[in-house]
Short mmCIF file of C-alpha atoms in Angstrom, two decimals:
data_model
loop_
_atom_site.label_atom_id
_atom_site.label_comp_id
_atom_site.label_asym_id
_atom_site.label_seq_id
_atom_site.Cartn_x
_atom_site.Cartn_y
_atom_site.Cartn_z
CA UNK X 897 -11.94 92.77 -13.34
CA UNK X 898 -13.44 89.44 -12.96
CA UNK X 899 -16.73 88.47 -14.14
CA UNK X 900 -18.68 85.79 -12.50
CA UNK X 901 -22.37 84.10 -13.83
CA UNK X 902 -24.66 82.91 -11.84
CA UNK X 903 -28.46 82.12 -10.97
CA UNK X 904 -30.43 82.66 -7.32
CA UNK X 905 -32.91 79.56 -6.84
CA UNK X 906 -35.65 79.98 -4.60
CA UNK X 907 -39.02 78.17 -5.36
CA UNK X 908 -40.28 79.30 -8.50
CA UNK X 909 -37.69 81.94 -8.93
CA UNK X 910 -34.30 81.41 -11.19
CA UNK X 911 -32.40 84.75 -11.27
CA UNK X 912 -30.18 85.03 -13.36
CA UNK X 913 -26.65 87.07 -11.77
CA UNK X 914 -23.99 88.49 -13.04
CA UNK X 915 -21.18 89.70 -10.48
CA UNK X 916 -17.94 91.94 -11.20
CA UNK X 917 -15.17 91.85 -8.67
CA UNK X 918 -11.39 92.08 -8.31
CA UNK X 919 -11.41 88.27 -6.76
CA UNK X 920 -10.27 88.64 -3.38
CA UNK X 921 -11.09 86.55 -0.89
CA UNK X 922 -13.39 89.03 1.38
CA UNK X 923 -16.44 91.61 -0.33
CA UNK X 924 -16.86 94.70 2.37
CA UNK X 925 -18.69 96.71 -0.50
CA UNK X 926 -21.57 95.76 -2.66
CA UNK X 927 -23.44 97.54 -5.31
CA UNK X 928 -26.33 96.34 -6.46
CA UNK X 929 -26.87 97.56 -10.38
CA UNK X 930 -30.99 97.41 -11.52
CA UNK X 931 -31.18 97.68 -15.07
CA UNK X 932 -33.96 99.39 -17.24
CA UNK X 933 -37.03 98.06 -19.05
CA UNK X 934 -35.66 95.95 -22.20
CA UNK X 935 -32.30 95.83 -20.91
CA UNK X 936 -30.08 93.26 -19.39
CA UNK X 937 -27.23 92.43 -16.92
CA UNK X 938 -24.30 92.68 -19.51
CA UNK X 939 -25.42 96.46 -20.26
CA UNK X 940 -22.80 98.81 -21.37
CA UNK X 941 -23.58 101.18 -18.49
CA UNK X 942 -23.26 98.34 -15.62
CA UNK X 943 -19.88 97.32 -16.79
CA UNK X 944 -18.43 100.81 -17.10
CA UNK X 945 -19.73 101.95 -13.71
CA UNK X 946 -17.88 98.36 -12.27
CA UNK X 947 -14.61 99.17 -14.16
CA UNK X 948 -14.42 102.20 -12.80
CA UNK X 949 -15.37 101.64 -9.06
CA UNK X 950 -13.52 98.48 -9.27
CA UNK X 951 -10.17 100.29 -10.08
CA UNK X 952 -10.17 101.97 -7.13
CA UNK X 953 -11.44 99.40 -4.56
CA UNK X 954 -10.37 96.21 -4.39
CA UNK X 955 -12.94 94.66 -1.44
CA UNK X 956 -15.57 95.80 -3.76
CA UNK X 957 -18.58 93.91 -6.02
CA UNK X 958 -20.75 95.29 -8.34
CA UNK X 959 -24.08 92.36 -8.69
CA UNK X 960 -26.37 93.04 -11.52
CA UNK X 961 -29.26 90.77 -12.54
CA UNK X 962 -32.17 90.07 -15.21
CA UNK X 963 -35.74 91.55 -13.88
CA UNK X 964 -37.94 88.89 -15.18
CA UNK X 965 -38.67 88.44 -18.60
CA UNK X 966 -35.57 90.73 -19.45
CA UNK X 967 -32.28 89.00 -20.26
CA UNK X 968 -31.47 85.52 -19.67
CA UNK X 969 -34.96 85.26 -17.67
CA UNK X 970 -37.46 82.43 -18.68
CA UNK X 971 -40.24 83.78 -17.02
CA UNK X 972 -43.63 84.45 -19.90
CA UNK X 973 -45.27 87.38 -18.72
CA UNK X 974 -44.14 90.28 -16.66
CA UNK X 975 -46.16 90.87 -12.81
CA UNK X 976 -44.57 93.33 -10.25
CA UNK X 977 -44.94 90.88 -7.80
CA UNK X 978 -42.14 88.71 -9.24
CA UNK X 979 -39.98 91.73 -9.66
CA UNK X 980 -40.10 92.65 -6.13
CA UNK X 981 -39.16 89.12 -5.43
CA UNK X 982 -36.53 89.22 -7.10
CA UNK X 983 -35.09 92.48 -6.21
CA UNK X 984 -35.76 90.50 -2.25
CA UNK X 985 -33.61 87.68 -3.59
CA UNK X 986 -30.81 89.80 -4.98
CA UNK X 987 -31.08 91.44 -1.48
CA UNK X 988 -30.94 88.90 0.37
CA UNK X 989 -27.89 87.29 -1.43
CA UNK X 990 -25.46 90.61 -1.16
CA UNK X 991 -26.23 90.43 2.26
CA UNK X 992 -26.08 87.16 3.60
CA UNK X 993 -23.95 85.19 1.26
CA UNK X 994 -21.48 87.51 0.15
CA UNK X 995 -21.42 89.04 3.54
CA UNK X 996 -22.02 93.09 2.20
CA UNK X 997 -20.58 95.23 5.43
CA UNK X 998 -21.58 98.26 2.79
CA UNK X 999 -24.73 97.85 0.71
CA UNK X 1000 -25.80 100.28 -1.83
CA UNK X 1001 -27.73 100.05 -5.53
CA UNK X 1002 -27.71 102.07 -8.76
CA UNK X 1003 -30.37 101.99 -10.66
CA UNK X 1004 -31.84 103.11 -14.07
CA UNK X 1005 -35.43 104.22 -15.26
CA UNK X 1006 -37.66 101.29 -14.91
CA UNK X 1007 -35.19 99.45 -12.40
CA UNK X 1008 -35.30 102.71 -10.38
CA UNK X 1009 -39.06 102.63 -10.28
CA UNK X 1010 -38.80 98.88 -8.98
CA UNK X 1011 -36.51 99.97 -6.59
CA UNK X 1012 -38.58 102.96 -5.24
CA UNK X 1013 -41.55 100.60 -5.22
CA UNK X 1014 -39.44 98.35 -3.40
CA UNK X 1015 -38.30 100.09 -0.31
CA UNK X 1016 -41.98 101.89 0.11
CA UNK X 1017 -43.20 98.34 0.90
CA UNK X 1018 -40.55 96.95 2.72
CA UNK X 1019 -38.27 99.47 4.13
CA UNK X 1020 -34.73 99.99 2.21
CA UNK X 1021 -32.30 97.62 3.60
CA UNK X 1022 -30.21 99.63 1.68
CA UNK X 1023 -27.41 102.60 2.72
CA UNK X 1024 -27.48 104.34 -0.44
CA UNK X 1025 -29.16 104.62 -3.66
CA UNK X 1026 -28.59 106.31 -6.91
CA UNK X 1027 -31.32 106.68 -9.39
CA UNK X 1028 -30.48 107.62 -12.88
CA UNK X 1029 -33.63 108.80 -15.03
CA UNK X 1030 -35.81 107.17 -12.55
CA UNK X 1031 -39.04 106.48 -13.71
CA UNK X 1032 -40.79 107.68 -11.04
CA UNK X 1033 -44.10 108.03 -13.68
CA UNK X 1034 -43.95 104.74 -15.14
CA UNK X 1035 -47.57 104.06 -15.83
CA UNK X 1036 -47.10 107.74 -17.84
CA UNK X 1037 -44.01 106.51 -19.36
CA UNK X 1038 -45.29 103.55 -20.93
CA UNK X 1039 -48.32 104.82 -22.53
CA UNK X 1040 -47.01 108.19 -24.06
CA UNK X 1041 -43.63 107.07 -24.56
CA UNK X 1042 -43.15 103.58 -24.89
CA UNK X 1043 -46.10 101.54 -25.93
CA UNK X 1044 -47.09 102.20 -29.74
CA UNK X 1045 -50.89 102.29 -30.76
CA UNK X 1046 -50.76 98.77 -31.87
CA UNK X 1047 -49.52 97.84 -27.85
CA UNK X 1048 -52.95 99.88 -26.80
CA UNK X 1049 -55.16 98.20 -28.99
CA UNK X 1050 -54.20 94.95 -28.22
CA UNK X 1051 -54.15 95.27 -24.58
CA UNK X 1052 -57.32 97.13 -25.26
CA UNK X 1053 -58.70 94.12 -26.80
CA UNK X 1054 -57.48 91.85 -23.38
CA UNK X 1055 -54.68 90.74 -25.46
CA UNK X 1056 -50.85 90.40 -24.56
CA UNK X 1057 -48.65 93.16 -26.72
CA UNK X 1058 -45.20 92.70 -27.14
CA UNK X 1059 -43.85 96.31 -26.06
CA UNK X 1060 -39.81 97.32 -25.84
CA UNK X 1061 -37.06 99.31 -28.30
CA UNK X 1062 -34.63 96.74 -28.90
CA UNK X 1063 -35.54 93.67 -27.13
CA UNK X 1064 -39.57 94.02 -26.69
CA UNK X 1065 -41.03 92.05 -23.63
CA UNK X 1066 -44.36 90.66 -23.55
CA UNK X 1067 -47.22 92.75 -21.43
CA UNK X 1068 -50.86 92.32 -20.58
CA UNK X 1069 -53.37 94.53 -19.43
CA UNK X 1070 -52.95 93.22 -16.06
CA UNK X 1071 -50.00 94.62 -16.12
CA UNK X 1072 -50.29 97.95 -17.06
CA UNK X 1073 -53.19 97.87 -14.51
CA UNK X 1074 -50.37 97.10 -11.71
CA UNK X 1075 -48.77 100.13 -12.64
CA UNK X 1076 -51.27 102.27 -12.77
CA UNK X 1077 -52.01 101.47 -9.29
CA UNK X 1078 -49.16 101.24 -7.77
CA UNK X 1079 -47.79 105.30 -8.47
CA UNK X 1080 -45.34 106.06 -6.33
CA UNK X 1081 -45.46 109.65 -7.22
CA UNK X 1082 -48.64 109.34 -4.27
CA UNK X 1083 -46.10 108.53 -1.36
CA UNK X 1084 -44.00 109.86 0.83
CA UNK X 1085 -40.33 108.98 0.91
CA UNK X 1086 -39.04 111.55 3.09
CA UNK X 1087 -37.99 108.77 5.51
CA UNK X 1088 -35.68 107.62 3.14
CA UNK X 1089 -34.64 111.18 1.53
CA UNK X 1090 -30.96 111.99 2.76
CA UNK X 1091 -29.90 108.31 1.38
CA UNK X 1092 -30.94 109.05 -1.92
CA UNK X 1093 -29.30 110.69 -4.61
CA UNK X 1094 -31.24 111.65 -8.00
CA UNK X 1095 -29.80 112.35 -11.82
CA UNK X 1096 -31.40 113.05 -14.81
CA UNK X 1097 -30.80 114.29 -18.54
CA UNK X 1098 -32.16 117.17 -19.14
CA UNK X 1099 -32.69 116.01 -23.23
CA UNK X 1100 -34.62 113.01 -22.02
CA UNK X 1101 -36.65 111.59 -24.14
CA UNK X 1102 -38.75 109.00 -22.31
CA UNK X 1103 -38.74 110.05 -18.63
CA UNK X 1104 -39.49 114.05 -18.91
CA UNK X 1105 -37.46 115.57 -16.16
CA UNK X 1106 -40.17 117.71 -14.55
CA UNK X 1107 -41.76 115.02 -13.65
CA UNK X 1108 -38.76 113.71 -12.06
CA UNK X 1109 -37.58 116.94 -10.18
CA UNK X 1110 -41.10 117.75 -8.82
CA UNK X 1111 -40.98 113.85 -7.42
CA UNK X 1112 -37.47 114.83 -6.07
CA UNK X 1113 -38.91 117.78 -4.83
CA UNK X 1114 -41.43 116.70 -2.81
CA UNK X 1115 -39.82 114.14 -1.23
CA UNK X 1116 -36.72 116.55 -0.36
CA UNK X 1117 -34.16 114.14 -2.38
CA UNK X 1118 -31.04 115.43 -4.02
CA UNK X 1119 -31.98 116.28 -8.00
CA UNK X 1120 -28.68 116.42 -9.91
CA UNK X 1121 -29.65 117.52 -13.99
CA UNK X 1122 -27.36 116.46 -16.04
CA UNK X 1123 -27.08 118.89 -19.08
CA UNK X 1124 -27.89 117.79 -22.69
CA UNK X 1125 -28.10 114.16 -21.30
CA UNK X 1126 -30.24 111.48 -22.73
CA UNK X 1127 -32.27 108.82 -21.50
CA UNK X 1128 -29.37 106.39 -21.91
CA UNK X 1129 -26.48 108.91 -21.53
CA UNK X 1130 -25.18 107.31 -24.77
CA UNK X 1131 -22.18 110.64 -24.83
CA UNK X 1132 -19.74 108.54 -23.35
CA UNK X 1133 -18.61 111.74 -21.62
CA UNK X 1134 -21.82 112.39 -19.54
CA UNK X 1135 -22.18 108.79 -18.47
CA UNK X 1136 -18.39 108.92 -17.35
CA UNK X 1137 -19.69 112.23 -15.26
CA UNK X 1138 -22.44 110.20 -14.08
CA UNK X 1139 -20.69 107.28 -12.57
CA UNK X 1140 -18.23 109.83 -10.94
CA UNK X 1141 -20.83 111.59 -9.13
CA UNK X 1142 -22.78 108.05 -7.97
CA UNK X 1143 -19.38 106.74 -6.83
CA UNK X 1144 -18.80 109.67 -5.04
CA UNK X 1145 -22.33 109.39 -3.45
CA UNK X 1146 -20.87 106.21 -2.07
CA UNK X 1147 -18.43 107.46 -1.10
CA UNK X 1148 -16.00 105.61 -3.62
#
């Protein structure tokens, strides 16, 4: 498998890309892999979803990026507006430059709520998508699960907080504000329903599932529980049961 780094430039907008492939000549099949609040490109679960999908397909590419302010990304403050762009970018790049015949994306928690956000705004130029632990609550998420009571006061105060597990990104109230308004629990993706596939730990500990099947529910979307799962599958053994059923989803 074959790494390759690289950055998207478009006006203001440097994203930073990383792309796994066998390194043939032609790309039929491309993945798109979102990442999760406070993660990054090089995440564990990105690279073993592309070994594995990568062993068996050789015309294949798995691109994952930095959301801004996550990873490599030099951008200060964190507005949905410039991850939407750059999920357009990313987009527009499997498409057009590598020439994607096939175009799906896997996506995690926060990444997933991007994504959803996404495609009820513009359409989903995609064929597929796989949501792991989707955030479909993320306004919800952040305040009961993420943020700690020195984040609240601060953005209480109309002050930025610095809010994250291991790498903590910088928020303001605007921010939270953007969420709050933009819940996609409120809209309809039954357009969009047989094209997406759902899974979710049932031992989650940041995205409750009930949350997450009633969304599934109501938008009549496949809602896969994965038993004694955690937010970030760390037991090697369900994330290796996760992948299998995503590839299989695309029909990998």
């Amino acid at each position: 498998m074959l790494e390759k780094a690289f950055a998207i430039h478009e006006a203001d907008y440097n994203v930073s890309c990383l792309l796994y492939s066998n390194g043939g000549s032609s790309i039929d099949h491309v993945i798109v892999y979102c990442h999760g609040f406070g993660g990054h490109k090089e995440n564990a679960a990105a690279r073993h979803f592309a070994e594995y999908v990568l062993s068996k397909h050789k015309d294949l590419a798995v691109l994952c990026f930095d959301w801004p302010c996550h990873g490599a990304d030099v951008r200060r403050k964190l507005a949905l507006a410039d991850c939407d762009a750059y999920l357009r970018l990313v987009t527009a790049y499997a498409r057009d430059t590598l020439g994607a015949k096939t175009f799906d994306l896997y996506a995690t928690s926060f990444g997933a709520y991007l994504t959803l956000k996404y495609v009820s705004e513009h359409g989903s130029p995609f064929d597929k998508l796989a949501l792991r632990c989707p955030a479909v609550n993320m306004y919800e998420v952040f305040t009961a699960n993420i943020m700690t009571e020195e984040n609240r006061a601060l953005l209480d105060k109309g002050k930025d907080a610095m809010v994250g597990f291991d790498r903590k990104i910088r928020l303001s109230r605007a921010f939270l504000d953007e969420l709050q308004t933009s819940d996609i629990t409120a809209l309809s993706f039954l357009d969009w329903a047989d094209d997406i596939l759902i899974l979710h730990g049932t031992k989650d500990e940041i995205v409750p599932i009930d949350a997450v099947r009633a969304f599934a529910d109501n938008n009549v979307i496949e809602f896969v529980p994965i038993a004694n799962a955690d937010h970030r599958f760390i037991d090697p053994l369900l994330m290796k049961e996760a992948i299998k059923q995503i590839a299989a989803f695309f029909g990998l």
